[in-house]
XYZ file of C-alpha atoms in Angstrom:
578
model
C 0.000 0.000 0.000
C 1.440 3.362 -1.089
C 0.721 6.649 0.667
C 1.616 10.113 -0.592
C 0.699 13.794 -0.358
C -1.323 15.001 -3.336
C -3.531 17.792 -4.614
C -6.992 16.342 -5.219
C -9.707 17.876 -7.402
C -13.298 16.608 -7.163
C -15.983 17.874 -9.551
C -19.615 17.096 -10.273
C -22.365 18.348 -12.566
C -24.948 20.641 -11.010
C -28.549 19.446 -11.509
C -27.502 16.245 -13.283
C -30.827 14.481 -12.631
C -32.811 17.463 -13.939
C -30.677 17.675 -17.095
C -31.035 13.938 -17.754
C -34.776 14.071 -17.198
C -35.157 16.888 -19.717
C -32.916 15.409 -22.439
C -31.076 12.198 -21.564
C -29.416 11.532 -24.923
C -28.519 15.182 -25.501
C -27.079 15.622 -22.004
C -24.902 12.515 -22.285
C -23.601 13.628 -25.659
C -22.803 17.131 -24.379
C -21.029 15.765 -21.300
C -18.981 13.395 -23.435
C -17.996 16.265 -25.724
C -17.068 18.592 -22.834
C -14.927 15.938 -21.136
C -13.066 15.177 -24.353
C -12.652 18.695 -25.717
C -12.459 20.849 -22.579
C -11.877 19.033 -19.286
C -9.386 16.317 -20.265
C -7.056 18.680 -22.222
C -7.064 21.131 -19.309
C -6.190 18.460 -16.752
C -3.396 17.080 -18.959
C -1.985 20.560 -19.646
C -1.807 21.241 -15.896
C 0.068 17.999 -15.153
C -2.909 16.185 -13.674
C -4.546 12.824 -14.308
C -8.146 11.727 -14.131
C -8.382 9.033 -11.468
C -11.949 8.047 -12.282
C -15.092 9.250 -14.010
C -18.571 9.021 -12.545
C -21.822 9.670 -14.395
C -22.052 13.184 -13.014
C -18.476 13.946 -11.974
C -14.805 13.088 -11.801
C -11.830 12.795 -9.469
C -8.373 14.045 -10.525
C -4.916 14.148 -8.967
C -2.301 16.888 -9.513
C 1.362 17.296 -8.643
C 0.665 20.653 -6.944
C -2.242 22.730 -5.678
C -1.193 25.594 -7.965
C -1.690 23.347 -11.000
C -5.039 22.103 -9.644
C -6.378 25.624 -9.085
C -5.069 26.787 -12.466
C -6.912 23.869 -14.073
C -10.133 24.533 -12.122
C -10.124 28.208 -13.086
C -9.602 27.327 -16.737
C -12.356 24.716 -16.774
C -14.897 26.997 -15.077
C -14.074 29.968 -17.304
C -14.226 27.970 -20.535
C -17.389 26.167 -19.489
C -19.080 29.502 -18.761
C -18.154 30.750 -22.228
C -19.170 27.458 -23.873
C -22.756 27.510 -22.559
C -23.383 31.245 -22.338
C -25.869 31.250 -25.259
C -28.076 28.569 -23.679
C -30.953 29.312 -21.290
C -29.915 29.019 -17.632
C -31.976 25.844 -17.148
C -30.019 24.034 -19.915
C -26.491 25.077 -18.918
C -23.995 22.494 -17.701
C -22.245 23.801 -14.593
C -19.695 22.189 -12.312
C -18.971 22.391 -8.619
C -15.278 21.874 -7.825
C -13.518 21.087 -4.533
C -9.719 21.070 -4.091
C -7.747 19.695 -1.160
C -4.113 19.034 -0.303
C -3.884 15.877 1.768
C -2.588 12.388 2.405
C -3.942 9.698 0.067
C -3.753 5.919 -0.248
C -2.844 4.633 -3.734
C -4.184 1.265 -4.881
C -3.517 0.557 -8.551
C -4.860 3.571 -10.449
C -7.369 4.463 -7.726
C -6.871 6.662 -4.651
C -8.571 6.748 -1.237
C -8.265 8.382 2.166
C -9.114 11.582 4.007
C -7.448 13.699 1.321
C -10.014 12.446 -1.182
C -12.956 12.623 1.249
C -12.300 16.270 2.084
C -12.088 17.223 -1.612
C -15.458 15.539 -2.229
C -17.085 17.377 0.706
C -15.654 20.697 -0.495
C -17.054 20.078 -3.960
C -20.531 19.676 -2.445
C -20.143 23.044 -0.663
C -19.183 24.958 -3.825
C -21.651 27.195 -5.631
C -22.712 26.209 -9.162
C -19.783 27.248 -11.328
C -17.603 27.815 -8.240
C -14.550 26.397 -6.480
C -13.948 25.598 -2.797
C -10.500 24.977 -1.289
C -9.382 23.574 2.038
C -7.209 25.756 4.254
C -4.205 23.536 3.482
C -4.749 24.038 -0.249
C -5.371 27.779 0.114
C -2.041 28.321 1.864
C -0.264 26.907 -1.192
C -1.874 29.356 -3.636
C -2.313 32.508 -1.534
C -0.946 35.473 -3.468
C -0.239 33.405 -6.588
C -3.476 34.169 -8.464
C -5.319 37.389 -9.271
C -8.420 35.943 -7.618
C -10.368 36.971 -4.542
C -10.788 34.092 -2.074
C -13.575 34.325 0.499
C -12.868 32.808 3.918
C -15.848 30.671 4.992
C -14.287 29.782 8.356
C -14.023 26.352 9.956
C -16.615 23.888 8.653
C -17.748 20.511 9.979
C -17.642 18.127 7.016
C -19.495 14.818 6.938
C -17.311 11.835 7.932
C -14.308 14.102 8.587
C -13.142 14.056 12.213
C -11.826 17.620 12.591
C -13.303 20.920 11.296
C -11.753 22.085 8.020
C -11.006 25.692 7.096
C -12.753 26.446 3.799
C -12.163 29.150 1.188
C -14.093 29.730 -1.999
C -13.972 31.560 -5.292
C -17.481 32.796 -6.020
C -19.201 31.560 -9.149
C -19.672 35.151 -10.340
C -15.919 35.403 -10.895
C -16.226 33.160 -13.959
C -19.261 34.868 -15.492
C -18.636 36.950 -18.586
C -20.698 39.686 -20.205
C -21.534 37.754 -23.345
C -20.042 35.300 -25.795
C -16.872 36.979 -27.016
C -14.692 36.281 -30.049
C -11.035 35.621 -29.413
C -9.625 38.853 -28.054
C -7.667 40.956 -30.491
C -4.535 42.675 -29.327
C -5.341 46.267 -28.308
C -3.854 48.772 -30.768
C -0.624 50.444 -29.650
C -1.228 53.990 -28.357
C 0.088 56.912 -30.365
C 2.762 57.644 -27.749
C 5.400 55.437 -26.095
C 3.615 52.788 -24.033
C 4.882 50.720 -21.109
C 3.605 48.115 -18.650
C 5.362 47.546 -15.312
C 4.982 43.911 -14.233
C 4.888 43.094 -10.492
C 8.449 42.963 -9.195
C 9.344 39.515 -7.874
C 9.780 39.171 -4.125
C 13.250 37.627 -3.718
C 13.386 37.981 0.066
C 12.580 34.317 0.729
C 9.684 35.444 2.936
C 6.148 35.450 1.482
C 5.145 38.017 4.110
C 7.380 40.542 2.301
C 5.171 40.342 -0.803
C 3.468 43.602 0.176
C 6.825 45.415 -0.035
C 7.734 44.327 -3.580
C 4.165 45.002 -4.746
C 4.272 48.448 -3.151
C 7.548 49.323 -4.867
C 6.033 48.291 -8.203
C 2.885 50.332 -7.640
C 4.869 53.442 -6.695
C 6.942 53.166 -9.886
C 3.721 52.820 -11.932
C 2.280 55.889 -10.205
C 5.354 58.031 -10.829
C 5.663 56.976 -14.479
C 1.966 57.677 -15.066
C 2.462 61.323 -14.135
C 4.167 61.797 -17.477
C 1.986 63.077 -20.305
C 4.487 61.770 -22.836
C 3.975 58.137 -21.803
C 1.044 55.742 -21.858
C 1.435 53.614 -18.706
C -0.686 50.487 -18.298
C -2.894 50.471 -15.192
C -1.932 48.445 -12.138
C -4.883 46.050 -12.501
C -3.791 44.834 -15.923
C -0.087 44.621 -15.041
C -0.765 42.711 -11.820
C -2.871 40.126 -13.672
C 0.485 38.534 -14.564
C 1.654 38.273 -10.952
C 3.159 34.905 -10.101
C 3.209 33.727 -13.723
C 6.112 32.726 -15.945
C 5.461 35.328 -18.607
C 6.316 35.615 -22.268
C 7.191 39.302 -22.741
C 5.965 39.351 -26.341
C 2.618 37.897 -25.226
C 2.344 40.477 -22.421
C 2.948 43.247 -24.936
C 0.326 41.800 -27.261
C -2.320 41.292 -24.577
C -1.867 44.731 -23.045
C -1.153 46.637 -26.241
C 2.172 48.144 -25.090
C 5.536 48.502 -26.796
C 7.713 48.198 -23.682
C 7.592 46.024 -20.561
C 9.420 46.584 -17.264
C 10.190 43.635 -15.020
C 12.348 43.358 -11.937
C 12.851 42.008 -8.444
C 13.154 43.215 -4.850
C 15.224 41.606 -2.112
C 14.841 43.126 1.350
C 17.108 41.925 4.165
C 17.459 43.844 7.401
C 18.300 47.450 6.568
C 19.447 46.649 3.024
C 17.457 46.410 -0.184
C 18.444 45.209 -3.655
C 16.266 46.210 -6.605
C 16.858 45.017 -10.155
C 14.899 46.400 -13.090
C 15.008 46.037 -16.845
C 13.156 47.653 -19.717
C 12.386 45.288 -22.612
C 11.017 45.962 -26.079
C 8.077 43.556 -26.177
C 8.061 42.565 -29.857
C 11.780 41.872 -30.236
C 12.570 40.905 -26.633
C 15.642 43.142 -26.710
C 16.813 44.775 -23.482
C 16.706 48.561 -23.765
C 18.001 49.232 -20.260
C 18.845 47.261 -17.104
C 20.229 48.199 -13.700
C 20.794 46.827 -10.205
C 20.642 48.894 -7.038
C 22.132 47.824 -3.689
C 21.216 50.424 -1.099
C 20.290 51.088 2.491
C 16.551 50.963 3.069
C 16.584 54.710 3.802
C 17.422 55.263 0.112
C 14.336 53.429 -1.196
C 12.652 56.578 -2.523
C 15.844 57.672 -4.278
C 16.012 54.273 -5.965
C 12.378 54.554 -7.095
C 13.160 57.960 -8.617
C 16.249 56.593 -10.372
C 14.284 53.678 -11.846
C 11.517 56.016 -13.039
C 14.020 58.489 -14.492
C 15.992 55.729 -16.241
C 12.885 54.197 -17.826
C 11.721 57.621 -19.013
C 15.124 58.397 -20.510
C 15.436 54.978 -22.175
C 12.108 55.015 -24.018
C 12.873 56.270 -27.542
C 11.321 59.518 -28.676
C 10.332 60.529 -25.177
C 11.160 63.702 -23.276
C 10.570 63.737 -19.558
C 7.705 65.996 -18.504
C 7.865 68.834 -16.009
C 5.216 67.030 -13.936
C 7.555 64.083 -13.355
C 10.543 66.331 -12.666
C 8.560 68.260 -10.077
C 7.198 65.109 -8.450
C 10.497 63.853 -7.056
C 10.049 64.081 -3.332
C 9.851 61.676 -0.471
C 6.242 60.754 0.381
C 7.342 60.460 4.029
C 10.493 60.732 6.113
C 9.419 57.747 8.209
C 10.273 54.316 6.849
C 8.028 52.726 9.481
C 5.120 54.868 8.291
C 5.871 53.856 4.689
C 5.939 50.178 5.709
C 2.471 50.425 7.314
C 1.236 52.326 4.251
C 2.381 49.537 1.922
C 0.708 46.927 4.126
C -2.510 48.930 3.984
C -2.273 49.278 0.196
C -1.927 45.521 -0.179
C -5.206 45.084 1.704
C -6.918 47.935 -0.157
C -6.040 46.418 -3.530
C -7.672 43.109 -2.583
C -10.949 45.072 -2.355
C -12.474 42.762 0.291
C -14.844 43.969 3.004
C -13.353 41.656 5.613
C -10.010 43.429 5.151
C -11.396 46.883 5.999
C -10.592 46.952 9.757
C -7.012 45.782 9.226
C -6.427 48.180 6.312
C -7.777 51.095 8.347
C -5.497 50.132 11.243
C -2.418 50.095 8.960
C -3.173 53.530 7.495
C -3.927 54.914 10.972
C -0.528 53.684 12.166
C 1.094 55.361 9.161
C -0.464 58.776 9.831
C 0.281 58.485 13.547
C 3.962 57.980 12.740
C 3.906 60.792 10.155
C 0.897 63.143 10.481
C 1.842 64.839 7.161
C 1.897 61.613 5.090
C -0.553 62.698 2.376
C -1.203 59.384 0.622
C -1.766 57.586 3.921
C -4.459 60.120 4.869
C -6.080 59.815 1.429
C -6.122 56.011 1.427
C -7.478 55.974 4.991
C -10.296 58.156 3.679
C -10.987 55.636 0.909
C -11.268 52.812 3.461
C -13.637 54.871 5.615
C -15.885 55.524 2.593
C -16.065 51.799 1.980
C -16.967 51.288 5.643
C -19.713 53.909 5.265
C -20.960 52.063 2.171
C -21.666 49.064 4.432
C -23.001 50.920 7.487
C -24.326 54.252 6.128
C -23.129 55.703 9.438
C -22.629 59.445 8.901
C -19.575 59.588 11.183
C -17.677 57.249 8.793
C -18.344 59.574 5.842
C -17.423 62.644 7.923
C -14.154 60.960 8.952
C -13.446 60.038 5.320
C -13.962 63.660 4.291
C -11.540 64.876 6.964
C -8.830 62.388 5.950
C -9.043 63.128 2.227
C -9.022 66.870 2.928
C -5.771 66.354 4.852
C -4.383 64.308 1.968
C -4.952 67.145 -0.521
C -3.783 69.725 2.019
C -0.432 67.960 2.409
C 0.016 67.155 -1.296
C -2.316 68.836 -3.773
C -0.163 67.623 -6.711
C -0.669 63.910 -5.982
C -3.330 62.375 -8.235
C -4.104 59.639 -5.707
C -4.848 62.169 -2.965
C -6.973 64.307 -5.285
C -8.752 61.238 -6.708
C -9.775 59.880 -3.308
C -10.962 63.374 -2.329
C -13.245 63.318 -5.387
C -14.446 59.839 -4.362
C -15.624 61.187 -0.991
C -17.288 64.241 -2.543
C -19.213 61.865 -4.814
C -20.836 60.112 -1.848
C -21.388 63.395 -0.054
C -23.587 64.161 -3.089
C -21.473 67.167 -4.082
C -21.557 66.012 -7.691
C -20.272 69.217 -9.272
C -17.398 69.365 -6.796
C -16.630 65.672 -7.360
C -16.577 66.084 -11.147
C -14.226 69.084 -10.951
C -11.950 67.215 -8.540
C -11.849 64.088 -10.723
C -10.891 66.323 -13.660
C -8.073 67.835 -11.588
C -6.818 64.342 -10.670
C -6.825 63.343 -14.346
C -4.780 66.425 -15.209
C -2.157 65.177 -12.752
C -2.303 61.571 -13.988
C -3.495 61.510 -17.605
C -5.017 58.377 -19.133
C -5.730 56.759 -15.741
C -8.600 54.314 -16.478
C -9.501 53.809 -12.798
C -9.929 57.542 -12.246
C -11.916 57.797 -15.495
C -14.262 54.994 -14.412
C -14.827 56.556 -10.979
C -15.565 59.839 -12.748
C -18.083 57.919 -14.884
C -19.774 56.790 -11.664
C -20.318 60.456 -10.861
C -21.859 60.926 -14.314
C -24.204 57.969 -13.664
C -25.473 59.475 -10.422
C -25.987 62.796 -12.257
C -28.044 61.058 -14.964
C -25.476 61.593 -17.755
C -25.588 57.950 -18.782
C -24.447 58.218 -22.416
C -21.247 60.014 -21.421
C -20.744 57.532 -18.557
C -21.088 54.463 -20.807
C -18.668 55.832 -23.397
C -16.169 56.797 -20.675
C -16.234 53.310 -19.152
C -15.851 51.636 -22.523
C -12.792 53.782 -23.260
C -11.369 52.855 -19.832
C -11.962 49.158 -20.549
C -10.070 49.464 -23.833
C -7.204 51.262 -22.092
C -7.088 48.719 -19.248
C -7.675 45.342 -20.973
C -7.609 43.291 -17.747
C -9.759 45.750 -15.807
C -11.162 44.885 -12.354
C -14.775 43.678 -11.924
C -16.011 46.934 -10.384
C -15.888 48.508 -13.860
C -18.816 46.200 -14.658
C -20.675 47.452 -11.580
C -20.577 51.074 -12.722
C -21.320 50.105 -16.343
C -24.324 48.078 -15.174
C -25.658 51.001 -13.155
C -25.269 53.237 -16.212
C -27.220 50.798 -18.406
C -29.889 50.397 -15.711
C -30.366 54.165 -15.388
C -30.557 54.395 -19.185
C -33.336 51.711 -19.122
C -31.121 49.291 -21.102
C -31.958 46.317 -18.909
C -30.525 43.427 -20.939
C -27.135 45.132 -21.082
C -27.357 45.983 -17.385
C -27.999 42.321 -16.493
C -25.013 41.156 -18.547
C -22.798 43.712 -16.825
C -23.999 42.838 -13.313
C -23.595 39.106 -13.991
C -19.895 39.661 -14.678
C -19.245 40.817 -11.089
C -17.715 38.370 -8.645
C -19.031 38.548 -5.078
C -21.698 41.180 -5.861
C -23.061 43.220 -2.949
C -26.676 43.042 -1.870
C -27.384 46.294 -3.767
C -26.103 44.775 -7.019
C -28.212 41.665 -6.368
C -31.267 43.929 -6.024
C -30.381 45.953 -9.132
C -29.930 42.741 -11.124
C -33.224 41.388 -9.837
C -35.016 44.598 -10.801
C -33.651 44.525 -14.345
C -34.516 40.817 -14.674
C -38.063 41.486 -13.500
C -38.403 44.348 -15.968
C -37.618 41.998 -18.881
C -39.843 39.202 -17.570
C -37.218 36.791 -16.185
C -39.063 36.440 -12.884
C -37.573 33.150 -11.674
C -34.055 34.569 -11.969
C -35.213 37.795 -10.302
C -36.536 35.796 -7.329
C -33.189 34.011 -6.972
C -31.345 37.334 -6.918
C -33.644 38.810 -4.261
C -33.164 35.689 -2.179
C -29.384 36.191 -2.427
C -29.771 39.841 -1.399
C -31.578 38.744 1.778
C -28.811 36.237 2.512
C -26.235 39.024 2.275
C -28.263 41.641 4.186
C -31.456 40.369 5.834
C -32.637 43.873 6.803
C -32.254 45.631 3.441
C -35.133 47.888 2.443
C -36.350 49.399 -0.840
C -36.092 52.968 0.506
C -32.325 52.555 0.936
C -31.858 51.580 -2.696
C -30.548 54.192 -5.191
C -30.002 56.895 -2.546
C -26.792 57.944 -4.328
C -28.602 59.148 -7.475
C -29.081 62.906 -7.859
C -32.367 62.741 -9.736
C -35.479 61.859 -7.749
C -36.944 60.494 -10.984
C -34.054 58.048 -11.346
C -34.330 57.043 -7.686
C -38.054 56.346 -8.059
C -37.491 54.361 -11.257
C -34.786 52.129 -9.800
C -36.804 51.518 -6.639
C -39.797 50.742 -8.856
C -38.101 47.969 -10.805
C -36.625 46.643 -7.554
C -40.172 46.503 -6.177
C -41.204 44.436 -9.213
C -38.532 41.918 -8.335
C -39.555 41.943 -4.678
C -43.179 41.278 -5.670
C -42.071 38.330 -7.808
C -40.063 36.999 -4.863
C -42.990 37.269 -2.451
C -45.409 35.618 -4.881
C -42.968 32.771 -5.468
C -42.239 32.092 -1.801
């Protein structure tokens, strides 16, 4: 009898009995086709093997959890695309569970607790979703651009001890509509560059925040230059943890140059390497290594930014970049807490809010004039207010972002977060002016443009908002899911309900408000069963939600009444169906 540690993937078909009852021959043929053309090639490509097939599922073994999760993501994404033209009731969806554990090998079959846990996790997954054990999650944390939701310790049937469970929501794999193979974005008319996440070479995964923060600061400083098109952080960081082909990165992002590098932090010393590569040819335009004391970190960032700017052909450095060279803080401890807070902010998870706020508060306590720390603290407080609608959170956010602009009125991040607060204070004209000022400081920033579009949505200027978001999506090919949220709200306000539903369905882990908006649009176009399901989900997320609290951000009373009206249609359908 052989025992070994393995990554186990268990999958089954959602609603298999219902599908067979509706069309037995057709379902079997479709499953056979999907296994042969989609699932088996994916498993083989990710160094896995199918242990056994069941009528409605399969069990597979992988050499690592990273390969198993990569395979699961690929299968779920491709399956979503494959069936997106079918009615919901006819779609084939999988639940997937992944565990890292000890197994018993007997011939080609495997047994043991490692297998049992994977099977129980699969049963917990949402249709189209993935659940991981805590042991598996620890192997992939930080290696994928995916938001994992911590479900806590769970008692699993026939498993002696509680198991920590994490999941990727099914909404992560939903797309707007069937899409043709993506074409490479056209190269901008000015020199274009993407800065890939610098590799953490410190030998300590807990230092990941530091290398990511260095990368983000270099992106921010480069983006101040009007003579350069700099790819947004979201798209660059989509390649984090991957072995990348520079030519493919350039093609996918539509840039001519790519920067890659590494950071090694040890005690009071830091080593940063960086190189600028021409994407099409793969030729190195510039490369440098810096070995410095940690106190010199901001000088190194400036040198890297200056060297990249000077090395890009046909580019003259702008006065904005020249004037921007200053230390954001004199306190390295404050900067360290700021970077830790930014790491949490960028994950965009509600359960991270208290910790992120604490990190930014520590930063401003150590340096009360640290502008970006004040501004980012304000952003976190706005997101807290979004959950609680407690006026003191919004007042505190306003104070922090005011301090951010007071201490550095030439920093686009500080000005942008100030505009964000003004938006939710319903000072729409002030927010619009402030967003415009931020975009003057950091031209071509798609995130700022999309937040500005949100302001336009609340003001009822939906045509301008939709066009702005579409331009931002083109400029930021691997944009974050919240772009879809604002686009969906724009379509909903414009009474374009089908397009609004497709946008909302592309959001992973949607809030209760988005569930209600989706339900309202579904009810408006007669898809009442789906509307009921969405309202049910809204109640799961927030049992005490009320119609009168929906759409309070909109400026126009007419728009507020309309959105509440279609939400009421969905609520009526829910009550009649329950």
